[in-house]
């Protein structure tokens, strides 16, 4: 635990809460019905995912205070960064004629960086978060916060677009987001968090090894997100692109989940080393 990181996390949590409130007020102005549906469905979604993650042996034993800051970092701090940086970044490829990567640059770059920073902040702010696999769990919760607020705002837009009913428009967008590419941000940030956790809490590792693991897994998450957001001219190409990314992303997430669960079940020490690494002189 680092006091400086804890103070920074506290400030971030406060500011992130303001961003969340701003988004909720904006959604209410757009459509009170969409806000009601978004809050209801979003709360159920958060509780369901947290309940499933809680069943994993990777869940930090006896540690719960980190959960709310993780959700707020994802839904507030990260979303605030995207509000400030996402639109300007997405305009760059548009002006250069690179429409294919317009959503990728405006989304994957600020989103994954902001969420990964939150994982680092939280891991170094709570003493009981001290295992490599804790990074995956924290990353998943940060991603859950981001995904929930994003779905809520998409639902508000769906309410506007539906000619018949705000409620049906909001609900249809929520269902589409949950079915077409479920758990996206949970997986993206969980993958990046795995690398961060391994880098921070693997025993007797060199700095180059730690940086390589953290950066390598972050680049995997970033590449998956970047590829998912590519805007192809053909609907068929768009569908095949999403299928191709999914065939890599979901098996990788399952593999990390299985690996992390196995390591957590075997762990009975305070300092854990997942594999033999170079000892620092």
mmCIF file of C-alpha atoms in Angstrom:
data_model
loop_
_atom_site.group_PDB
_atom_site.id
_atom_site.type_symbol
_atom_site.label_atom_id
_atom_site.label_comp_id
_atom_site.label_asym_id
_atom_site.label_seq_id
_atom_site.Cartn_x
_atom_site.Cartn_y
_atom_site.Cartn_z
ATOM 1 C CA UNK A 1 0.000 0.000 0.000
ATOM 2 C CA UNK A 2 1.262 3.463 -0.921
ATOM 3 C CA UNK A 3 -0.190 6.509 0.805
ATOM 4 C CA UNK A 4 0.412 8.780 -2.187
ATOM 5 C CA UNK A 5 -1.525 6.434 -4.475
ATOM 6 C CA UNK A 6 -4.323 6.179 -1.899
ATOM 7 C CA UNK A 7 -4.651 9.980 -1.710
ATOM 8 C CA UNK A 8 -4.627 10.249 -5.502
ATOM 9 C CA UNK A 9 -7.254 7.524 -5.712
ATOM 10 C CA UNK A 10 -9.406 9.406 -3.196
ATOM 11 C CA UNK A 11 -9.240 12.583 -5.274
ATOM 12 C CA UNK A 12 -9.968 10.598 -8.425
ATOM 13 C CA UNK A 13 -12.949 8.905 -6.771
ATOM 14 C CA UNK A 14 -14.411 12.279 -5.783
ATOM 15 C CA UNK A 15 -13.974 13.727 -9.265
ATOM 16 C CA UNK A 16 -15.224 10.524 -10.858
ATOM 17 C CA UNK A 17 -18.380 10.681 -8.756
ATOM 18 C CA UNK A 18 -19.050 14.174 -10.123
ATOM 19 C CA UNK A 19 -18.646 12.868 -13.680
ATOM 20 C CA UNK A 20 -21.094 10.019 -12.991
ATOM 21 C CA UNK A 21 -23.649 12.465 -11.568
ATOM 22 C CA UNK A 22 -23.204 14.683 -14.626
ATOM 23 C CA UNK A 23 -23.864 11.720 -16.927
ATOM 24 C CA UNK A 24 -26.955 10.718 -14.961
ATOM 25 C CA UNK A 25 -28.357 14.248 -15.068
ATOM 26 C CA UNK A 26 -27.648 14.402 -18.814
ATOM 27 C CA UNK A 27 -29.479 11.109 -19.341
ATOM 28 C CA UNK A 28 -32.424 12.365 -17.276
ATOM 29 C CA UNK A 29 -32.690 15.493 -19.418
ATOM 30 C CA UNK A 30 -32.628 13.379 -22.576
ATOM 31 C CA UNK A 31 -35.151 10.825 -21.336
ATOM 32 C CA UNK A 32 -36.298 10.109 -17.746
ATOM 33 C CA UNK A 33 -37.609 6.735 -18.924
ATOM 34 C CA UNK A 34 -34.227 5.808 -20.380
ATOM 35 C CA UNK A 35 -32.525 6.858 -17.141
ATOM 36 C CA UNK A 36 -34.875 4.712 -15.072
ATOM 37 C CA UNK A 37 -34.287 1.684 -17.281
ATOM 38 C CA UNK A 38 -30.552 2.338 -17.389
ATOM 39 C CA UNK A 39 -30.205 2.615 -13.620
ATOM 40 C CA UNK A 40 -32.334 -0.482 -13.031
ATOM 41 C CA UNK A 41 -30.715 -2.704 -15.642
ATOM 42 C CA UNK A 42 -27.267 -1.295 -14.873
ATOM 43 C CA UNK A 43 -27.571 -2.019 -11.165
ATOM 44 C CA UNK A 44 -28.680 -5.592 -11.854
ATOM 45 C CA UNK A 45 -25.798 -6.005 -14.304
ATOM 46 C CA UNK A 46 -23.221 -4.728 -11.802
ATOM 47 C CA UNK A 47 -24.531 -6.945 -9.001
ATOM 48 C CA UNK A 48 -24.616 -9.999 -11.295
ATOM 49 C CA UNK A 49 -21.032 -9.557 -12.514
ATOM 50 C CA UNK A 50 -19.727 -8.794 -9.021
ATOM 51 C CA UNK A 51 -21.492 -11.900 -7.729
ATOM 52 C CA UNK A 52 -19.885 -14.072 -10.406
ATOM 53 C CA UNK A 53 -16.436 -12.576 -9.796
ATOM 54 C CA UNK A 54 -16.906 -13.099 -6.050
ATOM 55 C CA UNK A 55 -17.224 -16.844 -6.682
ATOM 56 C CA UNK A 56 -13.704 -16.967 -8.139
ATOM 57 C CA UNK A 57 -10.836 -17.992 -5.824
ATOM 58 C CA UNK A 58 -8.979 -15.016 -7.292
ATOM 59 C CA UNK A 59 -11.248 -12.609 -5.416
ATOM 60 C CA UNK A 60 -9.180 -10.823 -2.701
ATOM 61 C CA UNK A 61 -9.967 -12.475 0.602
ATOM 62 C CA UNK A 62 -11.689 -10.175 3.077
ATOM 63 C CA UNK A 63 -11.272 -7.107 0.854
ATOM 64 C CA UNK A 64 -14.283 -5.114 -0.330
ATOM 65 C CA UNK A 65 -13.479 -1.428 0.177
ATOM 66 C CA UNK A 66 -11.719 -1.272 -3.189
ATOM 67 C CA UNK A 67 -14.833 -2.244 -5.173
ATOM 68 C CA UNK A 68 -16.643 1.108 -5.113
ATOM 69 C CA UNK A 69 -13.535 3.148 -6.073
ATOM 70 C CA UNK A 70 -12.910 0.669 -8.909
ATOM 71 C CA UNK A 71 -16.438 1.075 -10.236
ATOM 72 C CA UNK A 72 -16.254 4.863 -9.954
ATOM 73 C CA UNK A 73 -12.842 4.979 -11.636
ATOM 74 C CA UNK A 74 -14.259 3.059 -14.578
ATOM 75 C CA UNK A 75 -17.578 4.887 -14.813
ATOM 76 C CA UNK A 76 -16.357 8.338 -13.780
ATOM 77 C CA UNK A 77 -12.633 9.003 -14.080
ATOM 78 C CA UNK A 78 -12.074 6.934 -17.221
ATOM 79 C CA UNK A 79 -15.236 8.236 -18.832
ATOM 80 C CA UNK A 80 -14.226 11.792 -17.987
ATOM 81 C CA UNK A 81 -10.863 11.273 -19.693
ATOM 82 C CA UNK A 82 -12.643 9.932 -22.766
ATOM 83 C CA UNK A 83 -14.985 12.949 -22.820
ATOM 84 C CA UNK A 84 -11.956 15.252 -22.870
ATOM 85 C CA UNK A 85 -9.726 13.308 -25.256
ATOM 86 C CA UNK A 86 -11.883 10.929 -27.278
ATOM 87 C CA UNK A 87 -13.518 13.396 -29.666
ATOM 88 C CA UNK A 88 -10.326 15.330 -30.538
ATOM 89 C CA UNK A 89 -8.456 12.064 -31.133
ATOM 90 C CA UNK A 90 -11.220 10.636 -33.311
ATOM 91 C CA UNK A 91 -11.171 13.765 -35.493
ATOM 92 C CA UNK A 92 -7.514 13.257 -36.446
ATOM 93 C CA UNK A 93 -7.974 10.136 -38.631
ATOM 94 C CA UNK A 94 -11.136 11.653 -40.107
ATOM 95 C CA UNK A 95 -9.212 14.670 -41.342
ATOM 96 C CA UNK A 96 -6.494 12.385 -42.728
ATOM 97 C CA UNK A 97 -8.995 10.170 -44.514
ATOM 98 C CA UNK A 98 -8.392 7.183 -42.219
ATOM 99 C CA UNK A 99 -12.058 6.512 -41.432
ATOM 100 C CA UNK A 100 -11.277 2.853 -40.764
ATOM 101 C CA UNK A 101 -9.506 3.682 -37.472
ATOM 102 C CA UNK A 102 -11.563 6.711 -36.452
ATOM 103 C CA UNK A 103 -13.475 4.946 -33.663
ATOM 104 C CA UNK A 104 -10.456 2.825 -32.762
ATOM 105 C CA UNK A 105 -8.187 5.780 -32.047
ATOM 106 C CA UNK A 106 -10.865 7.820 -30.323
ATOM 107 C CA UNK A 107 -11.964 4.863 -28.186
ATOM 108 C CA UNK A 108 -9.237 2.317 -27.537
ATOM 109 C CA UNK A 109 -6.423 4.790 -26.896
ATOM 110 C CA UNK A 110 -7.891 7.006 -24.140
ATOM 111 C CA UNK A 111 -10.168 4.338 -22.679
ATOM 112 C CA UNK A 112 -7.602 1.591 -22.153
ATOM 113 C CA UNK A 113 -4.953 3.980 -20.840
ATOM 114 C CA UNK A 114 -7.341 5.555 -18.325
ATOM 115 C CA UNK A 115 -8.692 2.226 -17.112
ATOM 116 C CA UNK A 116 -5.233 0.663 -16.769
ATOM 117 C CA UNK A 117 -4.087 3.649 -14.719
ATOM 118 C CA UNK A 118 -7.033 3.020 -12.409
ATOM 119 C CA UNK A 119 -5.971 -0.602 -11.924
ATOM 120 C CA UNK A 120 -2.494 0.551 -10.857
ATOM 121 C CA UNK A 121 -3.947 3.137 -8.470
ATOM 122 C CA UNK A 122 -6.263 0.647 -6.795
ATOM 123 C CA UNK A 123 -3.728 -2.178 -6.504
ATOM 124 C CA UNK A 124 -1.246 0.149 -4.804
ATOM 125 C CA UNK A 125 -3.860 1.750 -2.519
ATOM 126 C CA UNK A 126 -5.153 -1.340 -0.672
ATOM 127 C CA UNK A 127 -2.913 -3.575 1.414
ATOM 128 C CA UNK A 128 -4.952 -6.741 0.827
ATOM 129 C CA UNK A 129 -4.528 -6.483 -2.930
ATOM 130 C CA UNK A 130 -1.176 -8.254 -3.125
ATOM 131 C CA UNK A 131 -1.411 -11.176 -5.554
ATOM 132 C CA UNK A 132 -0.756 -11.253 -9.313
ATOM 133 C CA UNK A 133 -4.304 -12.372 -10.127
ATOM 134 C CA UNK A 134 -5.797 -9.499 -8.125
ATOM 135 C CA UNK A 135 -4.958 -7.312 -11.117
ATOM 136 C CA UNK A 136 -7.341 -9.313 -13.296
ATOM 137 C CA UNK A 137 -10.182 -9.002 -10.774
ATOM 138 C CA UNK A 138 -9.618 -5.273 -10.222
ATOM 139 C CA UNK A 139 -9.369 -4.715 -13.978
ATOM 140 C CA UNK A 140 -12.635 -6.549 -14.538
ATOM 141 C CA UNK A 141 -14.420 -4.352 -11.974
ATOM 142 C CA UNK A 142 -12.975 -1.139 -13.426
ATOM 143 C CA UNK A 143 -14.104 -2.304 -16.872
ATOM 144 C CA UNK A 144 -17.517 -3.164 -15.434
ATOM 145 C CA UNK A 145 -17.942 0.423 -14.236
ATOM 146 C CA UNK A 146 -17.021 1.825 -17.636
ATOM 147 C CA UNK A 147 -19.211 -0.618 -19.535
ATOM 148 C CA UNK A 148 -22.244 0.075 -17.356
ATOM 149 C CA UNK A 149 -22.182 3.860 -17.744
ATOM 150 C CA UNK A 150 -21.478 3.509 -21.468
ATOM 151 C CA UNK A 151 -24.479 1.209 -21.890
ATOM 152 C CA UNK A 152 -26.639 3.640 -19.935
ATOM 153 C CA UNK A 153 -25.715 6.499 -22.268
ATOM 154 C CA UNK A 154 -26.251 4.330 -25.336
ATOM 155 C CA UNK A 155 -29.668 3.502 -23.924
ATOM 156 C CA UNK A 156 -30.478 7.211 -23.644
ATOM 157 C CA UNK A 157 -29.532 7.667 -27.304
ATOM 158 C CA UNK A 158 -31.694 4.682 -28.201
ATOM 159 C CA UNK A 159 -34.626 6.353 -26.493
ATOM 160 C CA UNK A 160 -34.257 9.366 -28.774
ATOM 161 C CA UNK A 161 -33.990 7.267 -31.922
ATOM 162 C CA UNK A 162 -36.995 5.051 -31.259
ATOM 163 C CA UNK A 163 -40.102 6.577 -32.925
ATOM 164 C CA UNK A 164 -42.563 4.767 -30.693
ATOM 165 C CA UNK A 165 -41.316 4.709 -27.121
ATOM 166 C CA UNK A 166 -38.347 5.970 -25.106
ATOM 167 C CA UNK A 167 -38.542 2.885 -22.915
ATOM 168 C CA UNK A 168 -38.473 0.385 -25.785
ATOM 169 C CA UNK A 169 -35.652 2.298 -27.483
ATOM 170 C CA UNK A 170 -33.520 2.342 -24.344
ATOM 171 C CA UNK A 171 -34.197 -1.298 -23.552
ATOM 172 C CA UNK A 172 -33.454 -2.439 -27.099
ATOM 173 C CA UNK A 173 -30.070 -0.662 -27.064
ATOM 174 C CA UNK A 174 -29.245 -2.214 -23.701
ATOM 175 C CA UNK A 175 -30.092 -5.684 -24.988
ATOM 176 C CA UNK A 176 -28.094 -5.123 -28.173
ATOM 177 C CA UNK A 177 -25.046 -4.038 -26.176
ATOM 178 C CA UNK A 178 -25.337 -7.022 -23.849
ATOM 179 C CA UNK A 179 -25.772 -9.569 -26.653
ATOM 180 C CA UNK A 180 -23.549 -8.217 -29.452
ATOM 181 C CA UNK A 181 -20.150 -8.347 -27.781
ATOM 182 C CA UNK A 182 -20.910 -8.980 -24.107
ATOM 183 C CA UNK A 183 -18.417 -8.089 -21.351
ATOM 184 C CA UNK A 184 -16.122 -6.174 -23.718
ATOM 185 C CA UNK A 185 -14.658 -3.665 -21.283
ATOM 186 C CA UNK A 186 -14.620 -6.216 -18.476
ATOM 187 C CA UNK A 187 -12.410 -8.431 -20.625
ATOM 188 C CA UNK A 188 -10.227 -5.663 -22.058
ATOM 189 C CA UNK A 189 -9.357 -4.186 -18.669
ATOM 190 C CA UNK A 190 -9.154 -7.615 -17.043
ATOM 191 C CA UNK A 191 -6.472 -8.614 -19.568
ATOM 192 C CA UNK A 192 -4.515 -5.407 -18.972
ATOM 193 C CA UNK A 193 -4.994 -5.840 -15.225
ATOM 194 C CA UNK A 194 -3.575 -9.360 -15.380
ATOM 195 C CA UNK A 195 -0.320 -7.988 -16.753
ATOM 196 C CA UNK A 196 -0.220 -5.173 -14.191
ATOM 197 C CA UNK A 197 -0.836 -7.574 -11.312
ATOM 198 C CA UNK A 198 1.826 -10.010 -12.521
ATOM 199 C CA UNK A 199 4.300 -7.144 -12.940
ATOM 200 C CA UNK A 200 3.656 -5.722 -9.474
ATOM 201 C CA UNK A 201 3.396 -8.868 -7.380
ATOM 202 C CA UNK A 202 5.582 -11.569 -8.892
ATOM 203 C CA UNK A 203 8.475 -12.153 -6.510
ATOM 204 C CA UNK A 204 12.145 -11.754 -7.395
ATOM 205 C CA UNK A 205 11.634 -10.340 -10.882
ATOM 206 C CA UNK A 206 13.774 -7.782 -12.688
ATOM 207 C CA UNK A 207 12.391 -4.397 -13.675
ATOM 208 C CA UNK A 208 12.693 -5.233 -17.355
ATOM 209 C CA UNK A 209 10.659 -8.404 -16.833
ATOM 210 C CA UNK A 210 7.971 -6.476 -14.932
ATOM 211 C CA UNK A 211 7.728 -3.699 -17.517
ATOM 212 C CA UNK A 212 7.625 -6.267 -20.309
ATOM 213 C CA UNK A 213 4.731 -8.169 -18.716
ATOM 214 C CA UNK A 214 2.695 -5.065 -17.899
ATOM 215 C CA UNK A 215 3.251 -3.442 -21.278
ATOM 216 C CA UNK A 216 2.799 -6.690 -23.213
ATOM 217 C CA UNK A 217 -0.584 -7.552 -21.729
ATOM 218 C CA UNK A 218 -1.720 -3.927 -22.004
ATOM 219 C CA UNK A 219 -0.883 -4.000 -25.716
ATOM 220 C CA UNK A 220 -2.903 -7.201 -26.088
ATOM 221 C CA UNK A 221 -5.945 -5.503 -24.528
ATOM 222 C CA UNK A 222 -5.381 -2.337 -26.558
ATOM 223 C CA UNK A 223 -5.033 -4.285 -29.824
ATOM 224 C CA UNK A 224 -8.234 -6.223 -29.201
ATOM 225 C CA UNK A 225 -10.155 -3.025 -28.438
ATOM 226 C CA UNK A 226 -8.602 -1.186 -31.384
ATOM 227 C CA UNK A 227 -9.483 -4.056 -33.729
ATOM 228 C CA UNK A 228 -13.046 -4.348 -32.422
ATOM 229 C CA UNK A 229 -13.698 -0.653 -33.136
ATOM 230 C CA UNK A 230 -12.540 -0.718 -36.761
ATOM 231 C CA UNK A 231 -15.133 0.834 -39.080
ATOM 232 C CA UNK A 232 -15.360 -1.180 -42.293
ATOM 233 C CA UNK A 233 -17.353 0.077 -45.264
ATOM 234 C CA UNK A 234 -19.110 -3.264 -45.697
ATOM 235 C CA UNK A 235 -21.509 -4.673 -43.114
ATOM 236 C CA UNK A 236 -20.285 -8.172 -43.943
ATOM 237 C CA UNK A 237 -16.685 -7.117 -43.342
ATOM 238 C CA UNK A 238 -17.760 -5.496 -40.068
ATOM 239 C CA UNK A 239 -19.410 -8.698 -38.876
ATOM 240 C CA UNK A 240 -16.429 -10.846 -39.843
ATOM 241 C CA UNK A 241 -14.121 -8.402 -38.078
ATOM 242 C CA UNK A 242 -16.101 -8.696 -34.853
ATOM 243 C CA UNK A 243 -16.199 -12.496 -35.139
ATOM 244 C CA UNK A 244 -12.444 -12.606 -35.700
ATOM 245 C CA UNK A 245 -11.725 -10.474 -32.644
ATOM 246 C CA UNK A 246 -14.187 -12.483 -30.560
ATOM 247 C CA UNK A 247 -12.479 -15.756 -31.523
ATOM 248 C CA UNK A 248 -9.282 -14.397 -29.977
ATOM 249 C CA UNK A 249 -10.689 -12.361 -27.100
ATOM 250 C CA UNK A 250 -13.101 -14.769 -25.426
ATOM 251 C CA UNK A 251 -10.826 -17.870 -25.456
ATOM 252 C CA UNK A 252 -7.987 -15.716 -24.092
ATOM 253 C CA UNK A 253 -10.225 -14.416 -21.300
ATOM 254 C CA UNK A 254 -11.297 -17.958 -20.420
ATOM 255 C CA UNK A 255 -7.671 -19.144 -20.420
ATOM 256 C CA UNK A 256 -6.606 -16.332 -18.075
ATOM 257 C CA UNK A 257 -9.574 -17.039 -15.811
ATOM 258 C CA UNK A 258 -8.680 -20.735 -15.584
ATOM 259 C CA UNK A 259 -4.986 -19.979 -15.053
ATOM 260 C CA UNK A 260 -5.667 -17.374 -12.390
ATOM 261 C CA UNK A 261 -8.113 -19.632 -10.542
ATOM 262 C CA UNK A 262 -5.579 -22.472 -10.485
ATOM 263 C CA UNK A 263 -2.837 -20.227 -9.158
ATOM 264 C CA UNK A 264 -5.153 -18.764 -6.513
ATOM 265 C CA UNK A 265 -6.172 -22.226 -5.287
ATOM 266 C CA UNK A 266 -2.517 -23.266 -4.934
ATOM 267 C CA UNK A 267 -1.443 -20.100 -3.157
ATOM 268 C CA UNK A 268 -0.689 -20.324 0.561
ATOM 269 C CA UNK A 269 2.091 -17.754 0.846
ATOM 270 C CA UNK A 270 2.318 -14.005 1.309
ATOM 271 C CA UNK A 271 4.695 -13.431 -1.615
ATOM 272 C CA UNK A 272 3.884 -15.361 -4.743
ATOM 273 C CA UNK A 273 5.956 -16.182 -7.819
ATOM 274 C CA UNK A 274 4.046 -17.611 -10.765
ATOM 275 C CA UNK A 275 7.108 -18.837 -12.663
ATOM 276 C CA UNK A 276 10.882 -18.837 -12.358
ATOM 277 C CA UNK A 277 12.281 -15.423 -13.245
ATOM 278 C CA UNK A 278 15.642 -13.678 -13.123
ATOM 279 C CA UNK A 279 16.661 -12.673 -9.616
ATOM 280 C CA UNK A 280 17.664 -9.062 -9.133
ATOM 281 C CA UNK A 281 21.246 -8.907 -7.818
#
